[in-house]
Amino acid sequence: MTQTLSNLIDGRLTAPANGRYLEVFEPATGRCYALAPDSDSADVALALTSAQQAFPDWSQQPSTERARHMNRLADLIETRLEQFAQAESRDSGKPLQLARNVDIPRAVANLRFFAAAITQWASEAHAMEDRALNYTLRQPLGVVACISPWNLPLYLFTWKIAPALAAGNCVLGKPSEVTPLTAQLLAEASIEAGFPPGVLTILHGSGAQTGQALVDHPAIKAISFTGSTRVGAQIALSAARQFKKASLELGGKNATLVFADWNASEAQLDTIVRSAFANQGQICLCGSRILVERSIYAEFRERFVARTRALRVGDPLLPESDLGAVVSQAHFDKVMGCIALAREEGGRILTGGEAVAVPGRCENGWFIAPTVIEGLGAQCRTNQEEIFGPVVTLQPFDDDAQALALANCTNYGLAASVWTRDLTRAHRVAAGLHSGIVWINCWMLRDLRTPFGGVKQSGLGREGGVEALRFFTETKNVCIALDP
Ligand code: NAD
């Protein structure tokens, strides 16, 4: 049966004003199973009126009171973890175990982390000897928009909403139209958690219509966006015209640097394989260009390919599936097109390179075998453009300088991982990498206090910890003369 989703406006589940809906597909089966509102500027206007009314009271509440609401919401999600995880897996094609163990617990952690952080937040004071005292106020902005992508739906949605609410803003959130289901569950839970109407609004709809209406509206004070570099650039232009704050978390083409002295254990190899293919390679932090020191290249290639071949692609709801389906027909076509391009460019497919047929209920799903390619130059499109699927390349390097040059030679700069037992090299390479995040002998080990974001075309600004709270507040200096 097709489920019909609603917007959350003024504390109530609401149909879109225009009565129009978008189809939502289950990637594992290729079937439409839900309809999501295709909201437009009329819904944005309604939502804004409610959010603007809610703002004075919400922003004036003690931080402990805002934290209490957020913690209640976190508790409700945790109580329904299985329901959320099933919805996330069904909606996005990701393995249920990933949603259960990572996505949904992390959404709970985001809410709890920022609920705690806001009660501990302090600002600076600057004393000018006996002449004056300056202190810094960080005040909420008003109504802000949080726009998120389909790859980690609830995880990234809450990563934005939580600091915005904690800092005292009212939020208009727009989840990806490709994966709206857990946002609907979040809306229902937020009503139950007792958030005052207008504090949290959830608007479903397409990027071009709903997203753009949010970005362009002059009453929206800031945009926190995670998604593609192409859309990020459009948002930056629109925000610049209105001198609006924008935080942009965009695409990546991350390098994994494996040095000859890496700890060649099975556990470390597993982590590198996971960093390549977790969530079908659809994590902005996945390492898609694996650079390997030439002296160990052949041995590493053999082990990496064997481990990749052992990954099981299948029904995301089954516990044995390491990889599920990619998110949509359009994305499936894009990734398969990238593999065809790699072949045209002269790449050798070491494993994968084709769609996977999963019989039974998943026979029409969008499954792709994890794919490893070698023999391509650093400047070819396969090694320069984001694929965002289960596709990686291997390239050899001769020394640290060449490793850095290869790692840094794309327009992106989100994350990198470095695998070496030489601590001095690790520090030196980390300092030389053009990326916002570097992991050494680990991957996606996340401390929510740390700054998160990329350089070059991977983004502008940082999320996480106090960086996020700063983004969602306006800084004001107050100077008091001590001896007027
Ligand atoms: P996308 O840019 O197509 O869409 C992201 C969101 O923006 C969706 O909610 C979409 O509806 C909305 N949107 C689209 N056009 C818009 C417009 N004109 N105005 C306002 N909103 C608009 O991205 P996607 O395909 O959903 O996600 C995949 C991309 O996200 C990849 O490039 C990936 O690297 C990136 N990503 C980055 C990070 C990070 O932290 N840097 C994290 C996850 C994903």
Short mmCIF file of C-alpha atoms and ligand atoms in Angstrom, two decimals:
data_model
loop_
_atom_site.label_atom_id
_atom_site.label_comp_id
_atom_site.label_asym_id
_atom_site.label_seq_id
_atom_site.Cartn_x
_atom_site.Cartn_y
_atom_site.Cartn_z
CA MET A 1 0.00 0.00 0.00
CA THR A 2 1.27 3.47 -0.85
CA GLN A 3 1.87 5.64 2.16
CA THR A 4 1.15 9.38 1.90
CA LEU A 5 3.51 11.64 3.81
CA SER A 6 2.75 15.09 5.25
CA ASN A 7 4.54 18.30 5.99
CA LEU A 8 4.94 19.40 9.61
CA ILE A 9 3.72 23.00 9.78
CA ASP A 10 2.67 24.85 12.93
CA GLY A 11 2.90 21.65 14.97
CA ARG A 12 0.49 19.73 12.74
CA LEU A 13 0.87 17.16 9.96
CA THR A 14 -0.37 19.03 6.91
CA ALA A 15 -1.05 18.27 3.25
CA PRO A 16 0.70 20.52 0.68
CA ALA A 17 -1.31 23.59 -0.32
CA ASN A 18 -1.12 22.68 -4.02
CA GLY A 19 -2.26 19.08 -3.39
CA ARG A 20 0.69 17.72 -5.38
CA TYR A 21 2.89 14.78 -4.41
CA LEU A 22 6.14 13.20 -5.54
CA GLU A 23 6.63 9.45 -5.88
CA VAL A 24 9.06 7.77 -3.49
CA PHE A 25 10.76 4.53 -4.54
CA GLU A 26 12.23 1.60 -2.64
CA PRO A 27 15.69 1.11 -4.19
CA ALA A 28 15.83 -2.62 -3.39
CA THR A 29 12.65 -3.35 -5.36
CA GLY A 30 12.34 -0.40 -7.72
CA ARG A 31 8.72 0.03 -6.58
CA CYS A 32 6.96 3.27 -5.65
CA TYR A 33 5.73 2.85 -2.09
CA ALA A 34 5.11 6.35 -0.81
CA LEU A 35 4.05 9.83 -1.88
CA ALA A 36 5.71 12.92 -0.44
CA PRO A 37 4.34 16.47 -0.62
CA ASP A 38 5.73 18.56 -3.45
CA SER A 39 5.62 21.73 -1.38
CA ASP A 40 5.94 25.16 -2.92
CA SER A 41 6.21 28.80 -1.88
CA ALA A 42 2.68 28.76 -0.41
CA ASP A 43 3.75 26.09 2.12
CA VAL A 44 6.98 27.98 2.79
CA ALA A 45 4.95 31.14 3.51
CA LEU A 46 2.63 29.29 5.94
CA ALA A 47 5.58 27.66 7.66
CA LEU A 48 7.43 30.95 7.96
CA THR A 49 4.51 32.71 9.61
CA SER A 50 4.33 30.00 12.25
CA ALA A 51 8.12 29.84 12.74
CA GLN A 52 8.39 33.62 13.08
CA GLN A 53 5.66 33.60 15.72
CA ALA A 54 7.43 30.82 17.62
CA PHE A 55 10.87 32.43 17.52
CA PRO A 56 10.65 35.09 20.29
CA ASP A 57 9.52 32.57 22.89
CA TRP A 58 11.80 29.68 21.80
CA SER A 59 14.88 31.90 21.63
CA GLN A 60 14.18 33.33 25.09
CA GLN A 61 13.74 29.97 26.79
CA PRO A 62 16.59 28.92 29.06
CA SER A 63 19.00 26.62 27.24
CA THR A 64 18.09 23.85 29.68
CA GLU A 65 14.48 24.02 28.49
CA ARG A 66 15.45 23.76 24.82
CA ALA A 67 17.75 20.88 25.76
CA ARG A 68 14.89 19.14 27.55
CA HIS A 69 12.77 19.13 24.37
CA MET A 70 15.67 17.84 22.31
CA ASN A 71 16.46 15.08 24.76
CA ARG A 72 12.83 14.03 24.80
CA LEU A 73 12.89 13.78 21.02
CA ALA A 74 16.13 11.76 21.18
CA ASP A 75 14.53 9.39 23.69
CA LEU A 76 11.50 8.86 21.45
CA ILE A 77 13.69 8.05 18.43
CA GLU A 78 15.71 5.65 20.54
CA THR A 79 12.58 3.90 21.75
CA ARG A 80 11.54 3.44 18.11
CA LEU A 81 14.99 2.68 16.80
CA GLU A 82 13.87 -0.42 14.92
CA GLN A 83 11.02 1.41 13.19
CA PHE A 84 13.34 4.24 12.15
CA ALA A 85 16.05 1.81 11.00
CA GLN A 86 13.59 -0.22 8.89
CA ALA A 87 12.28 2.97 7.30
CA GLU A 88 15.78 4.27 6.58
CA SER A 89 16.88 1.00 5.02
CA ARG A 90 13.75 0.67 2.92
CA ASP A 91 13.89 4.28 1.75
CA SER A 92 17.59 4.47 0.85
CA GLY A 93 18.57 0.87 0.03
CA LYS A 94 21.24 0.82 2.76
CA PRO A 95 21.77 -2.37 4.76
CA LEU A 96 19.39 -2.50 7.71
CA GLN A 97 22.29 -3.30 10.03
CA LEU A 98 23.97 -0.02 8.99
CA ALA A 99 20.83 1.99 9.69
CA ARG A 100 20.36 0.15 12.99
CA ASN A 101 23.96 0.45 14.18
CA VAL A 102 25.05 3.76 12.70
CA ASP A 103 22.46 6.07 11.12
CA ILE A 104 19.74 6.07 13.74
CA PRO A 105 21.96 5.89 16.86
CA ARG A 106 23.93 8.75 15.38
CA ALA A 107 20.76 10.83 14.88
CA VAL A 108 19.96 10.24 18.58
CA ALA A 109 23.53 11.22 19.48
CA ASN A 110 23.31 14.43 17.42
CA LEU A 111 20.27 15.59 19.39
CA ARG A 112 21.77 14.65 22.75
CA PHE A 113 25.16 16.11 21.91
CA PHE A 114 23.83 19.57 20.99
CA ALA A 115 21.32 19.50 23.86
CA ALA A 116 24.26 19.04 26.23
CA ALA A 117 26.55 21.44 24.34
CA ILE A 118 24.17 24.40 24.54
CA THR A 119 23.95 24.14 28.31
CA GLN A 120 27.76 24.29 28.51
CA TRP A 121 28.36 27.01 25.94
CA ALA A 122 30.20 30.14 26.97
CA SER A 123 31.35 33.21 25.10
CA GLU A 124 34.45 35.33 25.37
CA ALA A 125 35.29 38.51 27.30
CA HIS A 126 38.15 40.89 26.45
CA ALA A 127 39.27 43.27 29.15
CA MET A 128 41.06 46.48 28.09
CA GLU A 129 42.94 46.88 31.34
CA ASP A 130 41.03 49.43 33.43
CA ARG A 131 39.43 51.24 30.44
CA ALA A 132 36.73 48.91 29.21
CA LEU A 133 35.36 45.44 29.17
CA ASN A 134 34.19 43.75 25.96
CA TYR A 135 31.98 40.74 26.02
CA THR A 136 30.63 38.67 23.16
CA LEU A 137 26.99 37.81 22.73
CA ARG A 138 26.05 34.97 20.40
CA GLN A 139 22.39 35.41 19.60
CA PRO A 140 20.14 33.13 17.55
CA LEU A 141 19.51 34.23 13.98
CA GLY A 142 15.75 33.69 13.70
CA VAL A 143 14.29 31.25 11.17
CA VAL A 144 16.89 29.14 9.39
CA ALA A 145 16.72 26.47 6.68
CA CYS A 146 18.37 23.04 6.92
CA ILE A 147 18.57 21.15 3.62
CA SER A 148 19.93 17.62 3.55
CA PRO A 149 20.77 14.87 1.03
CA TRP A 150 19.66 11.24 0.61
CA ASN A 151 22.77 9.30 1.57
CA LEU A 152 22.52 9.54 5.39
CA PRO A 153 18.98 10.89 5.64
CA LEU A 154 18.18 11.21 9.35
CA TYR A 155 21.82 11.32 10.42
CA LEU A 156 22.59 14.46 8.39
CA PHE A 157 19.16 16.06 8.88
CA THR A 158 19.57 15.97 12.67
CA TRP A 159 23.23 17.02 12.39
CA LYS A 160 21.90 20.38 11.19
CA ILE A 161 18.59 20.68 12.99
CA ALA A 162 20.04 19.91 16.42
CA PRO A 163 22.58 22.78 16.67
CA ALA A 164 20.12 25.20 15.04
CA LEU A 165 17.40 24.45 17.60
CA ALA A 166 19.83 24.31 20.51
CA ALA A 167 21.12 27.79 19.66
CA GLY A 168 17.56 29.14 19.83
CA ASN A 169 16.55 29.29 16.17
CA CYS A 170 13.36 28.02 14.58
CA VAL A 171 14.06 25.55 11.79
CA LEU A 172 12.53 24.93 8.39
CA GLY A 173 13.99 21.54 7.48
CA LYS A 174 13.85 20.03 4.03
CA PRO A 175 14.92 16.40 3.72
CA SER A 176 15.84 14.92 0.36
CA GLU A 177 12.79 14.11 -1.73
CA VAL A 178 14.50 10.81 -2.55
CA THR A 179 14.48 9.64 1.10
CA PRO A 180 11.73 11.45 3.05
CA LEU A 181 10.51 8.63 5.29
CA THR A 182 12.50 9.10 8.48
CA ALA A 183 11.83 12.85 8.32
CA GLN A 184 8.12 11.96 8.53
CA LEU A 185 8.82 9.80 11.60
CA LEU A 186 10.87 12.66 13.06
CA ALA A 187 7.95 15.04 12.52
CA GLU A 188 5.59 12.68 14.34
CA ALA A 189 8.04 12.23 17.21
CA SER A 190 8.62 15.98 17.53
CA ILE A 191 4.87 16.55 18.00
CA GLU A 192 4.92 13.92 20.74
CA ALA A 193 8.02 15.45 22.30
CA GLY A 194 6.00 18.63 22.81
CA PHE A 195 7.95 21.11 20.73
CA PRO A 196 5.98 24.34 20.55
CA PRO A 197 4.28 24.75 17.14
CA GLY A 198 6.55 26.47 14.60
CA VAL A 199 9.84 25.65 16.30
CA LEU A 200 10.51 22.72 13.98
CA THR A 201 8.93 22.66 10.53
CA ILE A 202 9.50 19.87 8.03
CA LEU A 203 8.74 20.58 4.39
CA HIS A 204 8.99 17.84 1.81
CA GLY A 205 9.53 18.55 -1.84
CA SER A 206 11.90 18.85 -4.73
CA GLY A 207 15.10 20.83 -4.60
CA ALA A 208 14.22 23.06 -7.52
CA GLN A 209 10.84 24.03 -6.02
CA THR A 210 10.81 23.64 -2.22
CA GLY A 211 14.55 23.98 -1.67
CA GLN A 212 14.92 26.98 -3.92
CA ALA A 213 11.90 28.69 -2.30
CA LEU A 214 13.60 28.33 1.09
CA VAL A 215 16.96 29.54 -0.15
CA ASP A 216 15.51 32.59 -1.90
CA HIS A 217 13.15 33.72 0.86
CA PRO A 218 14.45 36.93 2.44
CA ALA A 219 13.02 36.07 5.88
CA ILE A 220 15.21 32.97 6.16
CA LYS A 221 18.37 34.09 7.87
CA ALA A 222 20.74 31.23 7.13
CA ILE A 223 21.00 28.08 5.06
CA SER A 224 22.77 24.97 6.20
CA PHE A 225 23.12 22.76 3.15
CA THR A 226 24.62 19.33 2.54
CA GLY A 227 24.53 18.00 -0.98
CA SER A 228 26.18 18.26 -4.35
CA THR A 229 28.75 20.86 -5.35
CA ARG A 230 26.54 21.89 -8.28
CA VAL A 231 23.59 22.82 -6.03
CA GLY A 232 25.94 24.24 -3.39
CA ALA A 233 27.24 26.73 -5.94
CA GLN A 234 23.69 27.85 -6.79
CA ILE A 235 22.88 28.30 -3.13
CA ALA A 236 26.07 30.28 -2.56
CA LEU A 237 25.06 32.69 -5.35
CA SER A 238 21.55 33.17 -4.01
CA ALA A 239 22.80 33.60 -0.44
CA ALA A 240 25.46 36.11 -1.52
CA ARG A 241 22.85 38.34 -3.18
CA GLN A 242 21.02 38.59 0.14
CA PHE A 243 24.11 38.64 2.41
CA LYS A 244 22.68 35.50 3.97
CA LYS A 245 24.80 33.06 5.96
CA ALA A 246 25.38 29.74 4.19
CA SER A 247 27.19 26.63 5.38
CA LEU A 248 27.93 24.30 2.47
CA GLU A 249 28.97 20.66 2.85
CA LEU A 250 29.50 19.37 -0.67
CA GLY A 251 31.00 16.61 -2.77
CA GLY A 252 34.28 14.78 -2.42
CA LYS A 253 36.85 12.68 -4.24
CA ASN A 254 38.71 11.48 -1.22
CA ALA A 255 42.15 9.91 -1.27
CA THR A 256 43.24 6.91 0.79
CA LEU A 257 47.05 6.91 1.12
CA VAL A 258 48.57 3.52 1.91
CA PHE A 259 52.31 3.60 2.65
CA ALA A 260 54.60 0.58 2.50
CA ASP A 261 54.94 0.63 6.29
CA TRP A 262 51.19 0.45 6.97
CA ASN A 263 49.98 -1.99 9.58
CA ALA A 264 48.98 -4.65 7.08
CA SER A 265 46.61 -6.47 9.44
CA GLU A 266 43.28 -7.90 8.30
CA ALA A 267 41.49 -5.46 10.59
CA GLN A 268 43.13 -2.44 8.94
CA LEU A 269 42.46 -3.89 5.50
CA ASP A 270 38.81 -4.33 6.48
CA THR A 271 38.61 -0.69 7.51
CA ILE A 272 40.09 0.44 4.19
CA VAL A 273 37.58 -1.75 2.31
CA ARG A 274 34.78 -0.31 4.44
CA SER A 275 36.03 3.22 3.75
CA ALA A 276 35.65 2.46 0.04
CA PHE A 277 32.28 0.69 -0.04
CA ALA A 278 30.25 1.45 3.10
CA ASN A 279 26.69 2.44 2.19
CA GLN A 280 27.47 1.37 -1.42
CA GLY A 281 30.18 4.06 -1.51
CA GLN A 282 27.53 6.73 -1.00
CA ILE A 283 29.13 8.49 1.95
CA CYS A 284 30.78 11.82 1.23
CA LEU A 285 33.75 10.57 3.31
CA CYS A 286 34.34 7.35 1.37
CA GLY A 287 37.83 7.01 -0.07
CA SER A 288 37.38 6.57 -3.82
CA ARG A 289 41.01 7.04 -4.94
CA ILE A 290 43.28 4.53 -3.25
CA LEU A 291 46.93 5.51 -3.58
CA VAL A 292 49.39 2.74 -2.73
CA GLU A 293 53.18 2.87 -2.41
CA ARG A 294 54.64 1.05 -5.40
CA SER A 295 56.75 -1.43 -3.41
CA ILE A 296 53.58 -2.98 -1.89
CA TYR A 297 51.19 -2.20 -4.74
CA ALA A 298 50.86 -5.72 -6.18
CA GLU A 299 50.42 -7.37 -2.79
CA PHE A 300 47.95 -4.75 -1.57
CA ARG A 301 45.96 -4.96 -4.81
CA GLU A 302 45.62 -8.72 -4.43
CA ARG A 303 44.41 -8.55 -0.86
CA PHE A 304 42.12 -5.56 -1.46
CA VAL A 305 40.48 -7.13 -4.51
CA ALA A 306 40.00 -10.48 -2.74
CA ARG A 307 38.39 -8.74 0.23
CA THR A 308 36.16 -6.70 -2.10
CA ARG A 309 35.05 -9.84 -3.95
CA ALA A 310 33.99 -11.34 -0.62
CA LEU A 311 31.51 -8.50 0.02
CA ARG A 312 27.93 -9.69 -0.33
CA VAL A 313 25.50 -7.52 -2.28
CA GLY A 314 21.88 -8.28 -1.55
CA ASP A 315 18.54 -7.45 0.00
CA PRO A 316 19.31 -4.64 2.48
CA LEU A 317 16.89 -6.14 4.97
CA LEU A 318 18.95 -9.34 5.28
CA PRO A 319 21.68 -9.39 7.94
CA GLU A 320 24.21 -11.02 5.62
CA SER A 321 24.14 -8.17 3.06
CA ASP A 322 27.26 -6.01 3.24
CA LEU A 323 26.01 -3.76 0.45
CA GLY A 324 22.42 -2.96 -0.47
CA ALA A 325 21.02 -1.05 -3.44
CA VAL A 326 22.10 2.37 -4.71
CA VAL A 327 19.52 5.01 -4.03
CA SER A 328 17.63 5.49 -7.30
CA GLN A 329 17.32 4.51 -10.93
CA ALA A 330 18.91 7.83 -11.89
CA HIS A 331 21.84 7.23 -9.57
CA PHE A 332 22.21 3.64 -10.78
CA ASP A 333 22.40 4.93 -14.37
CA LYS A 334 24.92 7.58 -13.35
CA VAL A 335 27.24 5.11 -11.58
CA MET A 336 27.01 2.56 -14.42
CA GLY A 337 27.82 5.41 -16.83
CA CYS A 338 30.92 6.24 -14.75
CA ILE A 339 32.07 2.61 -14.97
CA ALA A 340 31.59 2.68 -18.76
CA LEU A 341 33.60 5.91 -18.89
CA ALA A 342 36.41 4.33 -16.85
CA ARG A 343 36.57 1.51 -19.42
CA GLU A 344 36.68 4.03 -22.28
CA GLU A 345 39.47 5.86 -20.51
CA GLY A 346 41.51 2.65 -20.48
CA GLY A 347 40.83 1.48 -16.94
CA ARG A 348 41.13 -2.23 -16.12
CA ILE A 349 38.26 -3.54 -14.02
CA LEU A 350 39.81 -5.83 -11.40
CA THR A 351 36.48 -6.83 -9.89
CA GLY A 352 32.85 -5.71 -10.21
CA GLY A 353 31.98 -3.37 -13.04
CA GLU A 354 28.45 -4.67 -13.47
CA ALA A 355 24.95 -4.65 -12.04
CA VAL A 356 24.06 -7.45 -9.64
CA ALA A 357 20.82 -9.42 -10.05
CA VAL A 358 19.24 -10.13 -6.68
CA PRO A 359 16.45 -12.67 -7.16
CA GLY A 360 13.10 -12.68 -5.37
CA ARG A 361 11.57 -9.48 -4.05
CA CYS A 362 14.65 -7.50 -5.15
CA GLU A 363 14.74 -8.61 -8.79
CA ASN A 364 14.03 -5.05 -10.03
CA GLY A 365 16.32 -3.31 -7.52
CA TRP A 366 19.31 -1.11 -8.27
CA PHE A 367 22.32 -3.18 -7.19
CA ILE A 368 25.91 -2.64 -8.35
CA ALA A 369 28.89 -4.88 -7.59
CA PRO A 370 31.70 -3.19 -5.67
CA THR A 371 34.14 -2.20 -8.38
CA VAL A 372 37.92 -1.76 -8.34
CA ILE A 373 39.68 -0.17 -11.32
CA GLU A 374 43.38 0.34 -12.06
CA GLY A 375 45.52 1.70 -14.83
CA LEU A 376 44.07 5.20 -15.00
CA GLY A 377 45.99 8.49 -14.86
CA ALA A 378 45.39 11.00 -12.08
CA GLN A 379 43.89 13.57 -14.45
CA CYS A 380 41.25 11.42 -16.16
CA ARG A 381 37.60 12.08 -15.41
CA THR A 382 37.25 8.87 -13.41
CA ASN A 383 39.89 10.13 -11.00
CA GLN A 384 38.68 13.72 -10.97
CA GLU A 385 34.87 13.59 -10.80
CA GLU A 386 32.76 12.39 -7.91
CA ILE A 387 31.02 9.06 -8.63
CA PHE A 388 29.41 8.55 -5.21
CA GLY A 389 28.93 4.83 -5.70
CA PRO A 390 30.73 1.53 -5.06
CA VAL A 391 33.58 2.35 -7.42
CA VAL A 392 37.22 2.97 -6.51
CA THR A 393 40.48 3.29 -8.39
CA LEU A 394 43.97 2.12 -7.41
CA GLN A 395 47.04 4.21 -8.28
CA PRO A 396 50.67 3.56 -7.32
CA PHE A 397 53.04 6.24 -5.97
CA ASP A 398 56.79 6.31 -5.39
CA ASP A 399 57.35 8.65 -2.45
CA ASP A 400 55.62 10.97 0.01
CA ALA A 401 55.82 13.95 -2.35
CA GLN A 402 54.11 12.08 -5.15
CA ALA A 403 51.49 10.67 -2.78
CA LEU A 404 50.61 14.21 -1.69
CA ALA A 405 50.60 15.53 -5.24
CA LEU A 406 48.18 12.78 -6.33
CA ALA A 407 45.97 13.21 -3.28
CA ASN A 408 45.75 16.97 -3.79
CA CYS A 409 45.22 17.06 -7.55
CA THR A 410 41.42 17.28 -7.65
CA ASN A 411 39.03 20.20 -7.18
CA TYR A 412 37.67 18.54 -4.06
CA GLY A 413 39.08 18.47 -0.52
CA LEU A 414 36.74 16.89 2.00
CA ALA A 415 38.52 14.00 3.70
CA ALA A 416 41.57 11.76 3.38
CA SER A 417 42.92 8.77 5.23
CA VAL A 418 46.60 7.95 5.76
CA TRP A 419 47.85 4.45 6.55
CA THR A 420 51.39 4.32 7.98
CA ARG A 421 53.18 3.32 11.15
CA ASP A 422 55.65 6.22 10.82
CA LEU A 423 54.29 8.91 13.11
CA THR A 424 56.51 11.64 11.68
CA ARG A 425 55.31 10.89 8.17
CA ALA A 426 51.71 10.77 9.36
CA HIS A 427 51.93 14.29 10.81
CA ARG A 428 53.81 15.64 7.80
CA VAL A 429 51.36 14.16 5.28
CA ALA A 430 48.33 15.25 7.31
CA ALA A 431 49.62 18.82 7.33
CA GLY A 432 50.23 18.72 3.57
CA LEU A 433 46.85 17.33 2.52
CA HIS A 434 44.38 19.81 1.04
CA SER A 435 41.34 18.51 2.89
CA GLY A 436 39.22 19.48 5.86
CA ILE A 437 39.46 16.10 7.59
CA VAL A 438 42.35 13.63 7.84
CA TRP A 439 42.13 10.20 9.46
CA ILE A 440 45.34 8.38 10.35
CA ASN A 441 45.08 4.60 10.58
CA CYS A 442 41.31 4.87 10.96
CA TRP A 443 38.29 6.06 9.04
CA MET A 444 35.06 7.81 9.99
CA LEU A 445 35.96 7.77 13.63
CA ARG A 446 33.81 10.74 14.62
CA ASP A 447 33.97 12.94 17.69
CA LEU A 448 31.02 15.32 17.46
CA ARG A 449 33.06 18.13 19.01
CA THR A 450 35.48 18.28 16.07
CA PRO A 451 35.15 20.65 13.10
CA PHE A 452 33.62 18.93 10.08
CA GLY A 453 33.80 20.15 6.49
CA GLY A 454 35.85 20.51 3.36
CA VAL A 455 38.06 22.85 1.36
CA LYS A 456 38.03 23.77 -2.34
CA GLN A 457 34.81 22.58 -4.00
CA SER A 458 33.96 20.34 -1.05
CA GLY A 459 32.45 23.22 0.80
CA LEU A 460 32.48 26.39 2.79
CA GLY A 461 32.32 26.61 6.57
CA ARG A 462 32.41 23.90 9.19
CA GLU A 463 29.81 21.92 11.10
CA GLY A 464 30.23 20.11 14.40
CA GLY A 465 30.70 21.24 18.00
CA VAL A 466 31.03 24.96 18.60
CA GLU A 467 31.53 25.58 14.88
CA ALA A 468 27.88 24.67 14.30
CA LEU A 469 26.66 26.73 17.25
CA ARG A 470 28.65 29.67 15.95
CA PHE A 471 27.16 29.29 12.48
CA PHE A 472 23.64 29.36 13.86
CA THR A 473 24.24 32.52 15.91
CA GLU A 474 25.10 36.14 15.21
CA THR A 475 28.12 37.44 17.07
CA LYS A 476 27.82 40.78 18.81
CA ASN A 477 30.51 42.61 20.73
CA VAL A 478 29.41 44.75 23.66
CA CYS A 479 31.96 47.26 24.95
CA ILE A 480 31.43 48.84 28.38
CA ALA A 481 33.56 51.76 29.47
CA LEU A 482 34.73 51.12 33.00
CA ASP A 483 35.53 54.74 33.81
CA PRO A 484 33.22 56.89 31.68
P1 NAD B 1 21.68 17.34 -4.14
O1 NAD B 1 22.55 18.55 -4.17
O2 NAD B 1 21.03 16.93 -5.40
O3 NAD B 1 20.48 17.56 -3.11
C1 NAD B 1 20.71 17.82 -1.73
C2 NAD B 1 19.49 18.50 -1.17
O4 NAD B 1 19.36 19.78 -1.78
C3 NAD B 1 18.17 17.78 -1.42
O5 NAD B 1 17.33 17.95 -0.31
C4 NAD B 1 17.61 18.51 -2.62
O6 NAD B 1 16.22 18.45 -2.72
C5 NAD B 1 18.07 19.93 -2.33
N1 NAD B 1 18.18 20.80 -3.50
C6 NAD B 1 18.42 20.44 -4.80
N2 NAD B 1 18.40 21.55 -5.58
C7 NAD B 1 18.18 22.61 -4.77
C8 NAD B 1 18.09 24.01 -4.98
N3 NAD B 1 18.21 24.54 -6.20
N4 NAD B 1 17.90 24.81 -3.92
C9 NAD B 1 17.80 24.29 -2.67
N5 NAD B 1 17.86 22.98 -2.41
C10 NAD B 1 18.06 22.14 -3.44
O7 NAD B 1 22.54 16.19 -3.49
P2 NAD B 1 22.13 14.66 -3.30
O8 NAD B 1 22.23 14.00 -4.63
O9 NAD B 1 20.90 14.58 -2.49
O10 NAD B 1 23.34 14.15 -2.35
C11 NAD B 1 24.55 13.65 -2.82
C12 NAD B 1 25.62 14.71 -2.74
O11 NAD B 1 25.74 15.15 -1.40
C13 NAD B 1 26.99 14.18 -3.12
O12 NAD B 1 27.63 15.13 -3.94
C14 NAD B 1 27.71 14.06 -1.79
O13 NAD B 1 29.10 14.16 -1.85
C15 NAD B 1 27.12 15.20 -1.03
N6 NAD B 1 27.28 15.02 0.41
C16 NAD B 1 28.18 15.80 1.07
C17 NAD B 1 28.38 15.64 2.44
C18 NAD B 1 29.36 16.50 3.21
O14 NAD B 1 29.30 16.50 4.43
N7 NAD B 1 30.24 17.24 2.56
C19 NAD B 1 27.64 14.67 3.13
C20 NAD B 1 26.74 13.89 2.42
C21 NAD B 1 26.55 14.08 1.06
#
